[in-house]
């Protein structure tokens, strides 16, 4: 848990953050104010996360993206202008990001996250990755897990989206309502009116343990316990691994420009991924290829909203975090939280 900063919140900050201070308390806001976050990937879902964490008032946000703005960004990335096509995504997003909250320090890094040494990540309290392949996700999650840096990974593929969270050993507090007990009435009390039950809100300390990404993606689904869970497990869990495999092989995401070719390759990858996991391919219907092209802004808003919420929980130490997956299926309009991995 990030410790609250020693200095007091100014009057201007108290006015700016008034509603959220009332919601999660002054100490939680101070922890947010002292937090440093790295956000990798400034496409649609990255823009949503950026907006949410900047508005809540963290100390420093580093925007990292080595890629350039394309026409497709105009459909889901609201932090960039139309004349930004061809410019670096992180640089193009900086101006509007700063306008959201001048109290947050915004740092831009145009390097490829793959080229960063281990020491670079040690200065952050939380690392959030989007637009990364599975090799990068696993490597950086290991670094964060070993060094007690909170880690989130997320992406949106058409109608589908996911979030993975590894907060290590995370301490937090939860509000509980407690009934206030009154002394019994003395004999002879003629007041027969029953008083309304009174309650008070108390803070209960709790903790949660998270597993690393590798453990969450390499579950043995042939065991009796795991096989029973397959019936209620979201197919987006498997779709995520298919999309990440596609990104790893082709160095891009499925695109409507290559609809027929990408659809064929996705079906082949589905068979390969499901075979490696020893799960029946029928768990994922072949028609998923019709709904996974590009980034849909509504899906980005939903997933980015969930990620922003989890960042606030992770920094503030307030409320129960999602442990450890969130899956969004826009074809069904459903979002599911599930715990998958060695510590489930």
Short mmCIF file of C-alpha atoms in Angstrom, two decimals:
data_model
loop_
_atom_site.label_atom_id
_atom_site.label_comp_id
_atom_site.label_asym_id
_atom_site.label_seq_id
_atom_site.Cartn_x
_atom_site.Cartn_y
_atom_site.Cartn_z
CA UNK A 1 0.00 0.00 0.00
CA UNK A 2 1.29 3.45 -0.90
CA UNK A 3 1.88 5.55 2.21
CA UNK A 4 0.14 8.95 2.38
CA UNK A 5 2.33 11.96 1.77
CA UNK A 6 3.37 13.94 4.84
CA UNK A 7 2.30 17.35 3.59
CA UNK A 8 -1.32 18.38 3.84
CA UNK A 9 -3.69 18.74 0.92
CA UNK A 10 -4.11 22.35 -0.14
CA UNK A 11 -7.44 24.17 -0.19
CA UNK A 12 -7.48 24.08 -3.99
CA UNK A 13 -6.90 20.33 -3.99
CA UNK A 14 -9.56 19.80 -1.33
CA UNK A 15 -12.05 21.70 -3.50
CA UNK A 16 -11.02 19.82 -6.65
CA UNK A 17 -11.19 16.38 -5.03
CA UNK A 18 -14.09 17.14 -2.67
CA UNK A 19 -16.47 14.48 -3.99
CA UNK A 20 -13.93 11.67 -4.00
CA UNK A 21 -12.59 12.62 -0.54
CA UNK A 22 -16.15 12.22 0.70
CA UNK A 23 -16.31 8.87 -1.07
CA UNK A 24 -13.07 7.20 0.01
CA UNK A 25 -11.60 9.50 2.69
CA UNK A 26 -8.71 11.92 3.11
CA UNK A 27 -6.02 9.30 3.84
CA UNK A 28 -6.92 7.39 0.67
CA UNK A 29 -6.68 10.61 -1.35
CA UNK A 30 -3.26 11.32 0.15
CA UNK A 31 -2.08 7.87 -0.93
CA UNK A 32 -3.33 8.52 -4.45
CA UNK A 33 -1.55 11.88 -4.38
CA UNK A 34 1.76 10.16 -3.60
CA UNK A 35 1.50 7.42 -6.25
CA UNK A 36 3.62 6.97 -9.37
CA UNK A 37 2.23 4.98 -12.29
CA UNK A 38 3.54 3.78 -15.65
CA UNK A 39 0.97 3.34 -18.42
CA UNK A 40 2.20 1.55 -21.54
CA UNK A 41 0.11 1.82 -24.72
CA UNK A 42 -1.99 4.84 -25.67
CA UNK A 43 -4.66 3.38 -27.91
CA UNK A 44 -8.37 3.38 -27.03
CA UNK A 45 -8.34 1.52 -23.72
CA UNK A 46 -5.09 3.25 -22.72
CA UNK A 47 -6.75 6.65 -23.22
CA UNK A 48 -9.66 5.61 -20.98
CA UNK A 49 -7.30 4.46 -18.22
CA UNK A 50 -5.23 7.63 -18.57
CA UNK A 51 -8.32 9.83 -18.18
CA UNK A 52 -9.59 7.95 -15.13
CA UNK A 53 -6.35 7.93 -13.14
CA UNK A 54 -5.46 11.55 -13.94
CA UNK A 55 -8.87 12.78 -12.80
CA UNK A 56 -8.54 10.93 -9.50
CA UNK A 57 -5.34 12.83 -8.69
CA UNK A 58 -2.26 10.61 -8.59
CA UNK A 59 1.19 12.22 -8.28
CA UNK A 60 2.91 11.16 -11.51
CA UNK A 61 1.77 9.37 -14.65
CA UNK A 62 4.30 8.26 -17.24
CA UNK A 63 2.82 7.71 -20.70
CA UNK A 64 4.89 5.28 -22.77
CA UNK A 65 4.26 4.40 -26.41
CA UNK A 66 6.74 4.01 -29.26
CA UNK A 67 4.12 3.75 -32.02
CA UNK A 68 2.53 6.45 -34.18
CA UNK A 69 -1.06 7.67 -34.48
CA UNK A 70 -3.14 6.10 -37.27
CA UNK A 71 -6.58 6.84 -38.72
CA UNK A 72 -8.03 3.96 -36.66
CA UNK A 73 -7.19 5.90 -33.49
CA UNK A 74 -9.81 8.49 -34.41
CA UNK A 75 -12.55 6.00 -33.48
CA UNK A 76 -11.50 5.30 -29.89
CA UNK A 77 -8.59 7.51 -28.78
CA UNK A 78 -10.07 10.82 -27.59
CA UNK A 79 -6.82 12.32 -26.24
CA UNK A 80 -5.37 12.96 -29.69
CA UNK A 81 -6.32 15.49 -32.39
CA UNK A 82 -7.09 14.74 -36.02
CA UNK A 83 -3.90 16.46 -37.13
CA UNK A 84 -1.82 14.06 -35.01
CA UNK A 85 -1.73 11.23 -37.57
CA UNK A 86 1.87 10.10 -37.99
CA UNK A 87 2.99 11.57 -34.65
CA UNK A 88 4.02 9.53 -31.62
CA UNK A 89 0.95 8.39 -29.63
CA UNK A 90 2.28 9.32 -26.21
CA UNK A 91 3.40 12.78 -27.31
CA UNK A 92 0.11 13.39 -29.13
CA UNK A 93 -1.84 12.46 -25.97
CA UNK A 94 0.09 14.69 -23.55
CA UNK A 95 -1.61 18.07 -24.09
CA UNK A 96 -5.18 16.92 -23.51
CA UNK A 97 -4.05 14.71 -20.63
CA UNK A 98 -2.52 17.70 -18.85
CA UNK A 99 -5.72 19.68 -19.34
CA UNK A 100 -7.67 17.02 -17.42
CA UNK A 101 -5.81 17.76 -14.17
CA UNK A 102 -2.91 20.26 -13.96
CA UNK A 103 -2.01 18.90 -10.49
CA UNK A 104 -0.80 15.59 -11.96
CA UNK A 105 2.72 15.46 -13.38
CA UNK A 106 2.65 13.93 -16.86
CA UNK A 107 5.84 12.42 -18.27
CA UNK A 108 6.11 11.16 -21.85
CA UNK A 109 8.43 8.35 -22.91
CA UNK A 110 8.59 7.39 -26.60
CA UNK A 111 10.83 4.35 -26.11
CA UNK A 112 9.77 0.75 -26.64
CA UNK A 113 9.02 -0.84 -23.28
CA UNK A 114 10.89 -3.95 -24.46
CA UNK A 115 14.13 -1.94 -24.48
CA UNK A 116 13.84 -0.75 -20.88
CA UNK A 117 16.14 -2.32 -18.26
CA UNK A 118 14.77 -3.85 -15.06
CA UNK A 119 15.89 -0.82 -13.02
CA UNK A 120 13.57 1.48 -14.96
CA UNK A 121 10.44 -0.11 -13.48
CA UNK A 122 11.60 0.08 -9.87
CA UNK A 123 10.66 3.77 -9.57
CA UNK A 124 6.94 3.07 -10.07
CA UNK A 125 4.29 1.97 -7.58
CA UNK A 126 2.14 0.44 -10.31
CA UNK A 127 2.74 -0.66 -13.91
CA UNK A 128 -0.18 -1.00 -16.33
CA UNK A 129 0.43 -2.60 -19.73
CA UNK A 130 -1.69 -2.45 -22.88
CA UNK A 131 -0.80 -3.29 -26.50
CA UNK A 132 1.94 -5.73 -25.39
CA UNK A 133 2.63 -9.28 -26.55
CA UNK A 134 2.57 -12.21 -24.15
CA UNK A 135 6.36 -12.41 -23.84
CA UNK A 136 6.53 -8.77 -22.69
CA UNK A 137 3.58 -9.21 -20.31
CA UNK A 138 5.15 -12.25 -18.65
CA UNK A 139 8.62 -10.69 -18.40
CA UNK A 140 7.42 -7.43 -16.84
CA UNK A 141 4.98 -9.18 -14.54
CA UNK A 142 7.86 -11.25 -13.16
CA UNK A 143 9.89 -8.07 -12.55
CA UNK A 144 6.96 -6.39 -10.80
CA UNK A 145 6.03 -9.47 -8.77
CA UNK A 146 9.61 -9.93 -7.51
CA UNK A 147 9.94 -6.26 -6.57
CA UNK A 148 6.48 -5.80 -5.02
CA UNK A 149 5.32 -3.40 -7.72
CA UNK A 150 1.61 -3.59 -8.46
CA UNK A 151 0.87 -4.87 -11.97
CA UNK A 152 -2.11 -4.64 -14.32
CA UNK A 153 -2.46 -5.88 -17.90
CA UNK A 154 -5.40 -5.11 -20.17
CA UNK A 155 -6.54 -4.91 -23.78
CA UNK A 156 -9.61 -4.64 -25.98
CA UNK A 157 -10.10 -6.68 -29.15
CA UNK A 158 -13.28 -5.59 -30.89
CA UNK A 159 -16.19 -6.58 -28.64
CA UNK A 160 -13.91 -8.42 -26.20
CA UNK A 161 -11.72 -7.15 -23.39
CA UNK A 162 -9.85 -8.36 -20.34
CA UNK A 163 -7.95 -7.13 -17.31
CA UNK A 164 -5.43 -9.09 -15.24
CA UNK A 165 -4.31 -7.88 -11.84
CA UNK A 166 -1.31 -8.91 -9.73
CA UNK A 167 -1.07 -6.77 -6.59
CA UNK A 168 1.18 -9.26 -4.79
CA UNK A 169 0.29 -9.40 -1.08
CA UNK A 170 -2.16 -6.52 -0.86
CA UNK A 171 -3.52 -4.99 2.35
CA UNK A 172 -6.73 -2.99 2.26
CA UNK A 173 -9.64 -1.84 4.38
CA UNK A 174 -13.34 -2.40 3.84
CA UNK A 175 -16.31 -0.57 5.29
CA UNK A 176 -18.65 -2.66 7.42
CA UNK A 177 -21.92 -1.68 9.06
CA UNK A 178 -22.11 -2.56 12.76
CA UNK A 179 -25.22 -2.57 14.94
CA UNK A 180 -24.93 -0.35 18.03
CA UNK A 181 -26.09 -2.16 21.16
CA UNK A 182 -27.93 -0.12 23.80
CA UNK A 183 -28.18 -0.82 27.55
CA UNK A 184 -31.43 -2.58 28.53
CA UNK A 185 -34.18 -0.25 29.76
CA UNK A 186 -34.65 0.10 33.50
CA UNK A 187 -37.73 -1.45 35.08
CA UNK A 188 -40.71 0.83 35.24
CA UNK A 189 -39.78 2.67 32.03
CA UNK A 190 -43.16 3.56 30.59
CA UNK A 191 -41.82 4.63 27.22
CA UNK A 192 -43.08 1.81 25.01
CA UNK A 193 -41.94 3.31 21.71
CA UNK A 194 -39.31 1.18 20.12
CA UNK A 195 -36.23 3.10 19.13
CA UNK A 196 -34.95 2.67 15.60
CA UNK A 197 -31.92 0.37 15.38
CA UNK A 198 -28.75 2.44 15.19
CA UNK A 199 -25.71 1.45 13.18
CA UNK A 200 -22.16 2.71 12.71
CA UNK A 201 -19.63 2.24 9.94
CA UNK A 202 -16.31 0.65 10.91
CA UNK A 203 -13.18 -0.06 8.88
CA UNK A 204 -12.10 -3.70 8.73
CA UNK A 205 -8.51 -4.55 7.75
CA UNK A 206 -8.13 -7.36 5.21
CA UNK A 207 -5.50 -8.78 2.87
CA UNK A 208 -5.45 -10.63 -0.46
CA UNK A 209 -2.76 -12.62 -2.23
CA UNK A 210 -2.40 -12.54 -6.02
CA UNK A 211 -0.66 -14.99 -8.31
CA UNK A 212 1.59 -14.09 -11.25
CA UNK A 213 0.37 -14.01 -14.86
CA UNK A 214 2.21 -17.16 -15.89
CA UNK A 215 0.38 -19.21 -13.26
CA UNK A 216 -2.95 -17.72 -14.38
CA UNK A 217 -2.38 -18.60 -18.06
CA UNK A 218 -1.00 -22.13 -17.60
CA UNK A 219 -3.68 -23.75 -15.48
CA UNK A 220 -4.02 -27.54 -15.80
CA UNK A 221 -7.63 -27.83 -16.91
CA UNK A 222 -7.54 -31.64 -16.87
CA UNK A 223 -7.74 -31.92 -13.07
CA UNK A 224 -11.09 -32.70 -11.50
CA UNK A 225 -11.35 -29.35 -9.72
CA UNK A 226 -10.37 -27.28 -12.75
CA UNK A 227 -12.52 -29.20 -15.23
CA UNK A 228 -15.61 -28.47 -13.14
CA UNK A 229 -14.89 -24.74 -13.44
CA UNK A 230 -14.74 -24.86 -17.24
CA UNK A 231 -18.53 -24.80 -17.56
CA UNK A 232 -18.80 -21.35 -15.99
CA UNK A 233 -15.45 -19.97 -17.19
CA UNK A 234 -15.75 -17.09 -19.66
CA UNK A 235 -14.61 -17.94 -23.18
CA UNK A 236 -12.82 -14.56 -23.18
CA UNK A 237 -10.12 -16.20 -21.03
CA UNK A 238 -9.21 -18.40 -24.01
CA UNK A 239 -9.87 -15.68 -26.58
CA UNK A 240 -7.36 -13.44 -24.80
CA UNK A 241 -4.66 -16.08 -25.20
CA UNK A 242 -5.57 -16.50 -28.88
CA UNK A 243 -5.34 -12.76 -29.53
CA UNK A 244 -2.04 -12.46 -27.65
CA UNK A 245 -0.64 -15.35 -29.69
CA UNK A 246 -1.75 -13.63 -32.90
CA UNK A 247 -0.03 -10.41 -31.78
CA UNK A 248 3.15 -12.31 -30.95
CA UNK A 249 3.31 -13.99 -34.38
CA UNK A 250 2.18 -11.15 -36.66
CA UNK A 251 3.32 -8.14 -34.59
CA UNK A 252 -0.14 -6.56 -34.94
CA UNK A 253 -3.77 -7.16 -33.94
CA UNK A 254 -6.50 -8.71 -36.11
CA UNK A 255 -7.71 -6.14 -38.63
CA UNK A 256 -10.75 -5.73 -40.88
CA UNK A 257 -8.32 -4.82 -43.68
CA UNK A 258 -7.17 -8.45 -43.66
CA UNK A 259 -10.50 -9.94 -42.60
CA UNK A 260 -10.43 -13.25 -44.48
CA UNK A 261 -6.76 -13.96 -43.90
CA UNK A 262 -6.84 -12.98 -40.23
CA UNK A 263 -10.01 -15.01 -39.64
CA UNK A 264 -8.36 -18.14 -41.04
CA UNK A 265 -5.24 -17.58 -38.96
CA UNK A 266 -7.28 -16.96 -35.81
CA UNK A 267 -9.15 -20.25 -36.25
CA UNK A 268 -5.83 -22.08 -36.63
CA UNK A 269 -4.48 -20.37 -33.51
CA UNK A 270 -7.65 -21.25 -31.62
CA UNK A 271 -7.10 -24.94 -32.33
CA UNK A 272 -3.45 -24.64 -31.31
CA UNK A 273 -4.10 -22.75 -28.07
CA UNK A 274 -6.96 -25.01 -26.98
CA UNK A 275 -4.91 -28.11 -27.76
CA UNK A 276 -2.00 -26.82 -25.66
CA UNK A 277 -4.38 -26.12 -22.77
CA UNK A 278 -6.05 -29.53 -23.28
CA UNK A 279 -9.50 -27.95 -23.53
CA UNK A 280 -12.22 -28.87 -26.03
CA UNK A 281 -12.18 -26.42 -28.96
CA UNK A 282 -15.99 -26.23 -28.74
CA UNK A 283 -15.52 -23.99 -25.68
CA UNK A 284 -14.83 -21.16 -28.15
CA UNK A 285 -17.19 -20.82 -31.13
CA UNK A 286 -15.59 -20.06 -34.50
CA UNK A 287 -17.75 -16.98 -35.04
CA UNK A 288 -15.58 -14.97 -32.60
CA UNK A 289 -13.58 -13.83 -35.64
CA UNK A 290 -16.51 -11.60 -36.66
CA UNK A 291 -16.33 -9.59 -33.43
CA UNK A 292 -12.62 -9.10 -32.65
CA UNK A 293 -11.39 -6.58 -35.20
CA UNK A 294 -10.23 -3.13 -34.06
CA UNK A 295 -11.07 -1.35 -30.82
CA UNK A 296 -14.70 -0.46 -30.10
CA UNK A 297 -14.95 2.71 -28.01
CA UNK A 298 -17.82 1.37 -25.82
CA UNK A 299 -15.74 -1.72 -24.97
CA UNK A 300 -12.75 0.53 -24.23
CA UNK A 301 -14.92 2.65 -21.92
CA UNK A 302 -16.14 -0.39 -19.94
CA UNK A 303 -12.75 -2.08 -19.60
CA UNK A 304 -10.91 1.21 -19.03
CA UNK A 305 -13.41 2.12 -16.33
CA UNK A 306 -12.80 -1.16 -14.52
CA UNK A 307 -9.02 -0.76 -14.77
CA UNK A 308 -9.24 2.82 -13.48
CA UNK A 309 -11.31 1.60 -10.54
CA UNK A 310 -8.73 -1.10 -9.74
CA UNK A 311 -5.87 1.40 -9.93
CA UNK A 312 -7.66 3.56 -7.34
CA UNK A 313 -8.22 0.54 -5.09
CA UNK A 314 -4.59 -0.53 -5.43
CA UNK A 315 -3.19 2.90 -4.55
CA UNK A 316 -5.69 3.90 -1.87
CA UNK A 317 -5.91 0.57 -0.04
CA UNK A 318 -9.68 1.03 0.10
CA UNK A 319 -12.21 -1.69 -0.84
CA UNK A 320 -11.77 -5.23 -2.16
CA UNK A 321 -9.79 -5.45 -5.42
CA UNK A 322 -10.71 -7.78 -8.28
CA UNK A 323 -8.57 -10.89 -7.84
CA UNK A 324 -7.45 -11.49 -10.54
CA UNK A 325 -9.30 -11.34 -13.91
CA UNK A 326 -12.08 -9.24 -15.40
CA UNK A 327 -13.53 -10.44 -18.71
CA UNK A 328 -15.82 -8.36 -20.92
CA UNK A 329 -17.91 -9.91 -23.70
CA UNK A 330 -19.65 -7.19 -25.68
CA UNK A 331 -21.55 -9.72 -27.78
CA UNK A 332 -23.46 -10.69 -24.63
CA UNK A 333 -23.14 -7.37 -22.81
CA UNK A 334 -21.59 -9.11 -19.82
CA UNK A 335 -18.63 -8.58 -17.52
CA UNK A 336 -17.30 -11.29 -15.23
CA UNK A 337 -14.73 -11.26 -12.40
CA UNK A 338 -12.90 -14.54 -11.93
CA UNK A 339 -9.91 -15.83 -9.98
CA UNK A 340 -7.67 -18.12 -12.01
CA UNK A 341 -4.26 -19.48 -11.10
CA UNK A 342 -2.24 -21.35 -8.50
CA UNK A 343 -3.66 -19.31 -5.60
CA UNK A 344 -7.33 -19.62 -6.57
#
